Amino acid sequence: QDMAARLVPIYEALDGGQPKQALKLITNMMKKKPASILTVLKALALHRLGSTEEALALCDQIGSAQPPETDETVLRTLNLVYKQMGKNEQATNMAERAWENDQRNEEAAIQLFYSYAREGNLVKQQQHVMKMSKLYLRPREDYVLWAALTILLQVPSDAPPTHPMLGLTSKMFEKIAAEGRMKDSETLLVYLDILERMNKPQEALRILSSPDVANMIKLPFERLKTLAHLHERVEQWDEAIKLYRQLLTDHEPDEWDAYKGYIACIQKKGFLAQDVEELMKLLKGFQTDQKTCLCRGPFLAEIELESIKPREGEGNQAIVSLMLQYFDRFGAKGCCVYDLKPYMLRHLDTDQARAQFGETLLEKTRGVSDSEKNLRYYTSCIQIQRVLGMHTASHMTDAALLSLANDLVNKFIASAEEAVKKAKQHREAAPKGSVAEDDGERLVGSDLVLVAVHILLEMHFKSTSEQYVYQAIAILELSLVLSPSNFQFKLHLLVLYARLGHIRRASDLFQSLSIRNIQLDTLSHIVLDDALRYSPPHARPITDTILHFHKQNVDQTLESVAQCFSHHAYSRIEDISRLKKRLQSSHTYASTLTETLFFNMILYAPTAPLIPDEPDPNDLLPFIKQLASNTKTDVIDAKYDVLRALQLNEDVESIDTWQPETEQPILTRLIAEAPMCQCTTSVRAYGRTKEEQVEILRLRRLTLQFVFDAFIASSPKADELRDILLCINDVLAIPSVSASMGVLKVEEQTGRTQSFDAIRWNTVRHVFEAIITVLELCAEPNGPAVQTLPGKLAAVHKGCEDMLGLIKGMLAQKDHAFIAIPAFFSLVAEVMFYVHAMMKKAHDILCPYVPAQPS
């Protein structure tokens, strides 16, 4: 305990990003009392200061000590240092030596199990824990349970109920339960989850029928919820209704899942009058009780019941009346539109009914006297009207829509200025030293600004005039001044600035959102595509952050799995493992890895002369060879099955929109309008199918494969390169891919429009064909390649001239299209890189065949 207290300042210094201070504290403590934990912490501090070799030497010193180290804290910290240095195997090897030295040492055996868990080696983890279950007669832990959990982690998440490993784990848990070793809720929850996956609700219900077992679930709420769900699964409707009713009455009257389960059971029974009457009595009691009258659940449940029960020609009057009453009670809440949306779309099935409903809501808002509450009701009303399609050309003229947008913005500005004024007065009146409240997150009425922006963007699509986009940006920037922490304003600005190619501002907004951890995988698609297209240098910080997160994810999730075993949090193990697998198969991660290779290859390539008189240490080909040698094969794997297995983790609902279901979200349409170049990481945001997006990523990886194979091998084979080029041509021939390659266009002064992307890809193909021809010429000096090579090189030259000519033409136009110039130059740089490498490779291959004095 004394040592633990002395280590606290060191941990605080390391966690606070002060390794120098930590090293100073460690050095002073080691002079007084050396200890293994201090040596390991010193290695950690040295590593963070950049002295990796010295840190590794200290770690190896502890790892090779005799007798081997067995302290859990030392081993865990040492494992952390090894992992940060990329030396994962050393930590496991050390744990293996410690256990082999004394297999009676159960602590050493447990630490080796944790090491395998941190390494993600499930097979060795399973083998080792099975040995432990036989070796230790009075074990500290239930190793059979650990073995079952390890086997369960090897079962795919989409495995069928009959998967043999599921059956094996079920048998192991059944034995644990029969022997009375199921002593905590974590073990029970895992067993119930296994039975759920095996589609055995009857067996799960049998296990929970024992009061002792059911009481392992400490929270009565969770216990009732589990039992009710299982009774519903086995079609015991009356028992399920009884449990759902008890859950609502005794524990949580606002539990929406319980209401849905209750109503579903009534529906399965055929809407018996007694069941409906009992539920209505329960709902009315909640609605009138002073303690529960503010809960939304009872009111929504009444709407849900009315929505699904048979009406036999009664019409929709009853449910419309209930929705209006719900608006009266909860219209001031931001969730009102989302609560009512499914019922409005289902039962307001005519334009007349929707218009009448919207007008009724607007009339209701006029009866609210309190200004702030009135604005909240008005905001919900406007959102609902948009959902019902009332802000369209069939209901309003363009002038009326623009007038509405203007009114919405003015309402918000007036309200926001008043709120800012009150917040300032509050801060001035507050005692010194008190923490001021954040008054800028989402002010009342801020959603009105978003509706106004959506109206302006719809006008942009209708007229194709960019002025509406600029007006939307101006409104959002002004609103952001009044509400500086409003993340919806920032997300909308991100899309608009990225659409215009203003990546610097978009990147600043992205950074201001403090997007981190899992959000880097779910939200980065909003800006990443356009950043890669318009300004790769500004995309680099974003891609680096994404890659850093994914690297950390592997280490942290594996460490979390080990900690779950250590702290008996068994029900979390499979969730953590599933998250790790999902992130490892992330489409955004795969695309970012591929594009980072292009960054490293093109932006940082040496610019040596094309044909130097002497070998240059900064030659381009050795640079490519080194880059390829540092690249894992899976990063450029272009197999269709591999890419098809990637998962789409993008959060497409992060940006608020209230479009009718029949229309595509307004910002999605805006992004889809943007020109696309070499990379598009987002699938849904661009309205593209997963298959189309897989082909685009495949195209990029095939290009890398060709470059690596052509420029790093001492004797590359022309046939293999031609196969890759044929695959590239096949992908480019896919209609959706070729269409995307024709979006980035330039209109010449003659009125003729040319596709810059099409010219670029044709030039790249000519470069690759020239490389293949050079290799064929090397293999057969007097073959047909002698005649075709000049034509190939001439095609490359013409393609480069055409690309530069289009850029010159754009510069001569002197209009707002100049924003896209960096995108064109980045594409030209990529093509010139291939040309440069081709010339170097051709020189190296053909030099022996070229006369000393070439003509």
mmCIF file of N, CA, C and O in Angstrom, residues 66-97:
data_model
loop_
_atom_site.group_PDB
_atom_site.id
_atom_site.type_symbol
_atom_site.label_atom_id
_atom_site.label_comp_id
_atom_site.label_asym_id
_atom_site.label_seq_id
_atom_site.Cartn_x
_atom_site.Cartn_y
_atom_site.Cartn_z
ATOM 1 N N GLN A 66 15.548 -13.628 -13.244
ATOM 2 C CA GLN A 66 15.377 -14.936 -12.606
ATOM 3 C C GLN A 66 15.305 -14.758 -11.086
ATOM 4 O O GLN A 66 16.206 -14.140 -10.504
ATOM 5 N N PRO A 67 14.304 -15.266 -10.413
ATOM 6 C CA PRO A 67 13.152 -15.942 -11.026
ATOM 7 C C PRO A 67 12.275 -14.961 -11.786
ATOM 8 O O PRO A 67 12.319 -13.761 -11.524
ATOM 9 N N PRO A 68 11.480 -15.455 -12.726
ATOM 10 C CA PRO A 68 10.654 -14.564 -13.541
ATOM 11 C C PRO A 68 9.673 -13.741 -12.700
ATOM 12 O O PRO A 68 9.201 -14.198 -11.653
ATOM 13 N N GLU A 69 9.388 -12.546 -13.174
ATOM 14 C CA GLU A 69 8.455 -11.652 -12.499
ATOM 15 C C GLU A 69 7.035 -12.204 -12.603
ATOM 16 O O GLU A 69 6.609 -12.679 -13.664
ATOM 17 N N THR A 70 6.270 -12.153 -11.500
ATOM 18 C CA THR A 70 4.887 -12.655 -11.500
ATOM 19 C C THR A 70 3.876 -11.631 -11.014
ATOM 20 O O THR A 70 2.673 -11.897 -11.042
ATOM 21 N N ASP A 71 4.340 -10.466 -10.555
ATOM 22 C CA ASP A 71 3.418 -9.456 -10.047
ATOM 23 C C ASP A 71 2.507 -8.950 -11.172
ATOM 24 O O ASP A 71 2.978 -8.566 -12.243
ATOM 25 N N GLU A 72 1.185 -8.949 -10.905
ATOM 26 C CA GLU A 72 0.222 -8.601 -11.954
ATOM 27 C C GLU A 72 0.396 -7.169 -12.444
ATOM 28 O O GLU A 72 0.348 -6.905 -13.643
ATOM 29 N N THR A 73 0.617 -6.224 -11.530
ATOM 30 C CA THR A 73 0.766 -4.821 -11.922
ATOM 31 C C THR A 73 2.008 -4.628 -12.788
ATOM 32 O O THR A 73 1.976 -3.922 -13.804
ATOM 33 N N VAL A 74 3.108 -5.275 -12.414
ATOM 34 C CA VAL A 74 4.341 -5.171 -13.191
ATOM 35 C C VAL A 74 4.144 -5.761 -14.586
ATOM 36 O O VAL A 74 4.507 -5.146 -15.595
ATOM 37 N N LEU A 75 3.543 -6.949 -14.642
ATOM 38 C CA LEU A 75 3.353 -7.603 -15.939
ATOM 39 C C LEU A 75 2.413 -6.811 -16.838
ATOM 40 O O LEU A 75 2.634 -6.682 -18.041
ATOM 41 N N ARG A 76 1.342 -6.255 -16.253
ATOM 42 C CA ARG A 76 0.392 -5.487 -17.054
ATOM 43 C C ARG A 76 1.054 -4.217 -17.596
ATOM 44 O O ARG A 76 0.875 -3.856 -18.761
ATOM 45 N N THR A 77 1.836 -3.528 -16.743
ATOM 46 C CA THR A 77 2.510 -2.313 -17.203
ATOM 47 C C THR A 77 3.580 -2.645 -18.234
ATOM 48 O O THR A 77 3.745 -1.934 -19.231
ATOM 49 N N LEU A 78 4.301 -3.730 -18.001
ATOM 50 C CA LEU A 78 5.320 -4.148 -18.960
ATOM 51 C C LEU A 78 4.690 -4.507 -20.299
ATOM 52 O O LEU A 78 5.223 -4.178 -21.367
ATOM 53 N N ASN A 79 3.548 -5.156 -20.237
ATOM 54 C CA ASN A 79 2.827 -5.483 -21.470
ATOM 55 C C ASN A 79 2.421 -4.222 -22.223
ATOM 56 O O ASN A 79 2.514 -4.156 -23.457
ATOM 57 N N LEU A 80 1.998 -3.179 -21.477
ATOM 58 C CA LEU A 80 1.626 -1.909 -22.092
ATOM 59 C C LEU A 80 2.817 -1.282 -22.806
ATOM 60 O O LEU A 80 2.694 -0.800 -23.941
ATOM 61 N N VAL A 81 3.982 -1.290 -22.159
ATOM 62 C CA VAL A 81 5.177 -0.693 -22.768
ATOM 63 C C VAL A 81 5.579 -1.459 -24.017
ATOM 64 O O VAL A 81 5.876 -0.871 -25.060
ATOM 65 N N TYR A 82 5.573 -2.780 -23.927
ATOM 66 C CA TYR A 82 5.916 -3.597 -25.092
ATOM 67 C C TYR A 82 4.963 -3.314 -26.255
ATOM 68 O O TYR A 82 5.381 -3.191 -27.409
ATOM 69 N N LYS A 83 3.665 -3.200 -25.959
ATOM 70 C CA LYS A 83 2.685 -2.967 -27.021
ATOM 71 C C LYS A 83 2.903 -1.605 -27.663
ATOM 72 O O LYS A 83 2.801 -1.464 -28.877
ATOM 73 N N GLN A 84 3.186 -0.573 -26.853
ATOM 74 C CA GLN A 84 3.400 0.762 -27.411
ATOM 75 C C GLN A 84 4.651 0.803 -28.283
ATOM 76 O O GLN A 84 4.753 1.621 -29.189
ATOM 77 N N MET A 85 5.593 -0.085 -28.019
ATOM 78 C CA MET A 85 6.799 -0.160 -28.836
ATOM 79 C C MET A 85 6.637 -1.151 -29.998
ATOM 80 O O MET A 85 7.578 -1.360 -30.766
ATOM 81 N N GLY A 86 5.458 -1.736 -30.119
ATOM 82 C CA GLY A 86 5.231 -2.702 -31.183
ATOM 83 C C GLY A 86 5.891 -4.041 -30.922
ATOM 84 O O GLY A 86 6.164 -4.794 -31.865
ATOM 85 N N LYS A 87 6.160 -4.376 -29.664
ATOM 86 C CA LYS A 87 6.829 -5.629 -29.294
ATOM 87 C C LYS A 87 5.860 -6.520 -28.520
ATOM 88 O O LYS A 87 6.083 -6.850 -27.356
ATOM 89 N N ASN A 88 4.782 -6.914 -29.179
ATOM 90 C CA ASN A 88 3.742 -7.674 -28.481
ATOM 91 C C ASN A 88 4.228 -9.055 -28.029
ATOM 92 O O ASN A 88 3.848 -9.530 -26.962
ATOM 93 N N GLU A 89 5.038 -9.692 -28.847
ATOM 94 C CA GLU A 89 5.430 -11.063 -28.550
ATOM 95 C C GLU A 89 6.310 -11.146 -27.304
ATOM 96 O O GLU A 89 6.284 -12.146 -26.588
ATOM 97 N N GLN A 90 7.109 -10.086 -27.038
ATOM 98 C CA GLN A 90 8.010 -10.137 -25.880
ATOM 99 C C GLN A 90 7.242 -10.294 -24.572
ATOM 100 O O GLN A 90 7.658 -11.035 -23.681
ATOM 101 N N ALA A 91 6.112 -9.582 -24.463
ATOM 102 C CA ALA A 91 5.326 -9.668 -23.223
ATOM 103 C C ALA A 91 4.799 -11.080 -23.014
ATOM 104 O O ALA A 91 4.842 -11.623 -21.906
ATOM 105 N N THR A 92 4.301 -11.685 -24.098
ATOM 106 C CA THR A 92 3.793 -13.045 -23.982
ATOM 107 C C THR A 92 4.919 -14.033 -23.696
ATOM 108 O O THR A 92 4.764 -14.954 -22.871
ATOM 109 N N ASN A 93 6.049 -13.858 -24.366
ATOM 110 C CA ASN A 93 7.190 -14.756 -24.124
ATOM 111 C C ASN A 93 7.629 -14.702 -22.665
ATOM 112 O O ASN A 93 7.979 -15.720 -22.066
ATOM 113 N N MET A 94 7.618 -13.496 -22.083
ATOM 114 C CA MET A 94 8.017 -13.344 -20.688
ATOM 115 C C MET A 94 7.047 -14.092 -19.770
ATOM 116 O O MET A 94 7.455 -14.782 -18.834
ATOM 117 N N ALA A 95 5.745 -13.950 -20.058
ATOM 118 C CA ALA A 95 4.744 -14.647 -19.244
ATOM 119 C C ALA A 95 4.874 -16.157 -19.396
ATOM 120 O O ALA A 95 4.690 -16.911 -18.430
ATOM 121 N N GLU A 96 5.191 -16.622 -20.619
ATOM 122 C CA GLU A 96 5.377 -18.060 -20.835
ATOM 123 C C GLU A 96 6.565 -18.592 -20.040
ATOM 124 O O GLU A 96 6.496 -19.670 -19.427
ATOM 125 N N ARG A 97 7.680 -17.839 -20.012
ATOM 126 C CA ARG A 97 8.858 -18.271 -19.251
ATOM 127 C C ARG A 97 8.549 -18.318 -17.755
ATOM 128 O O ARG A 97 8.981 -19.231 -17.040
#
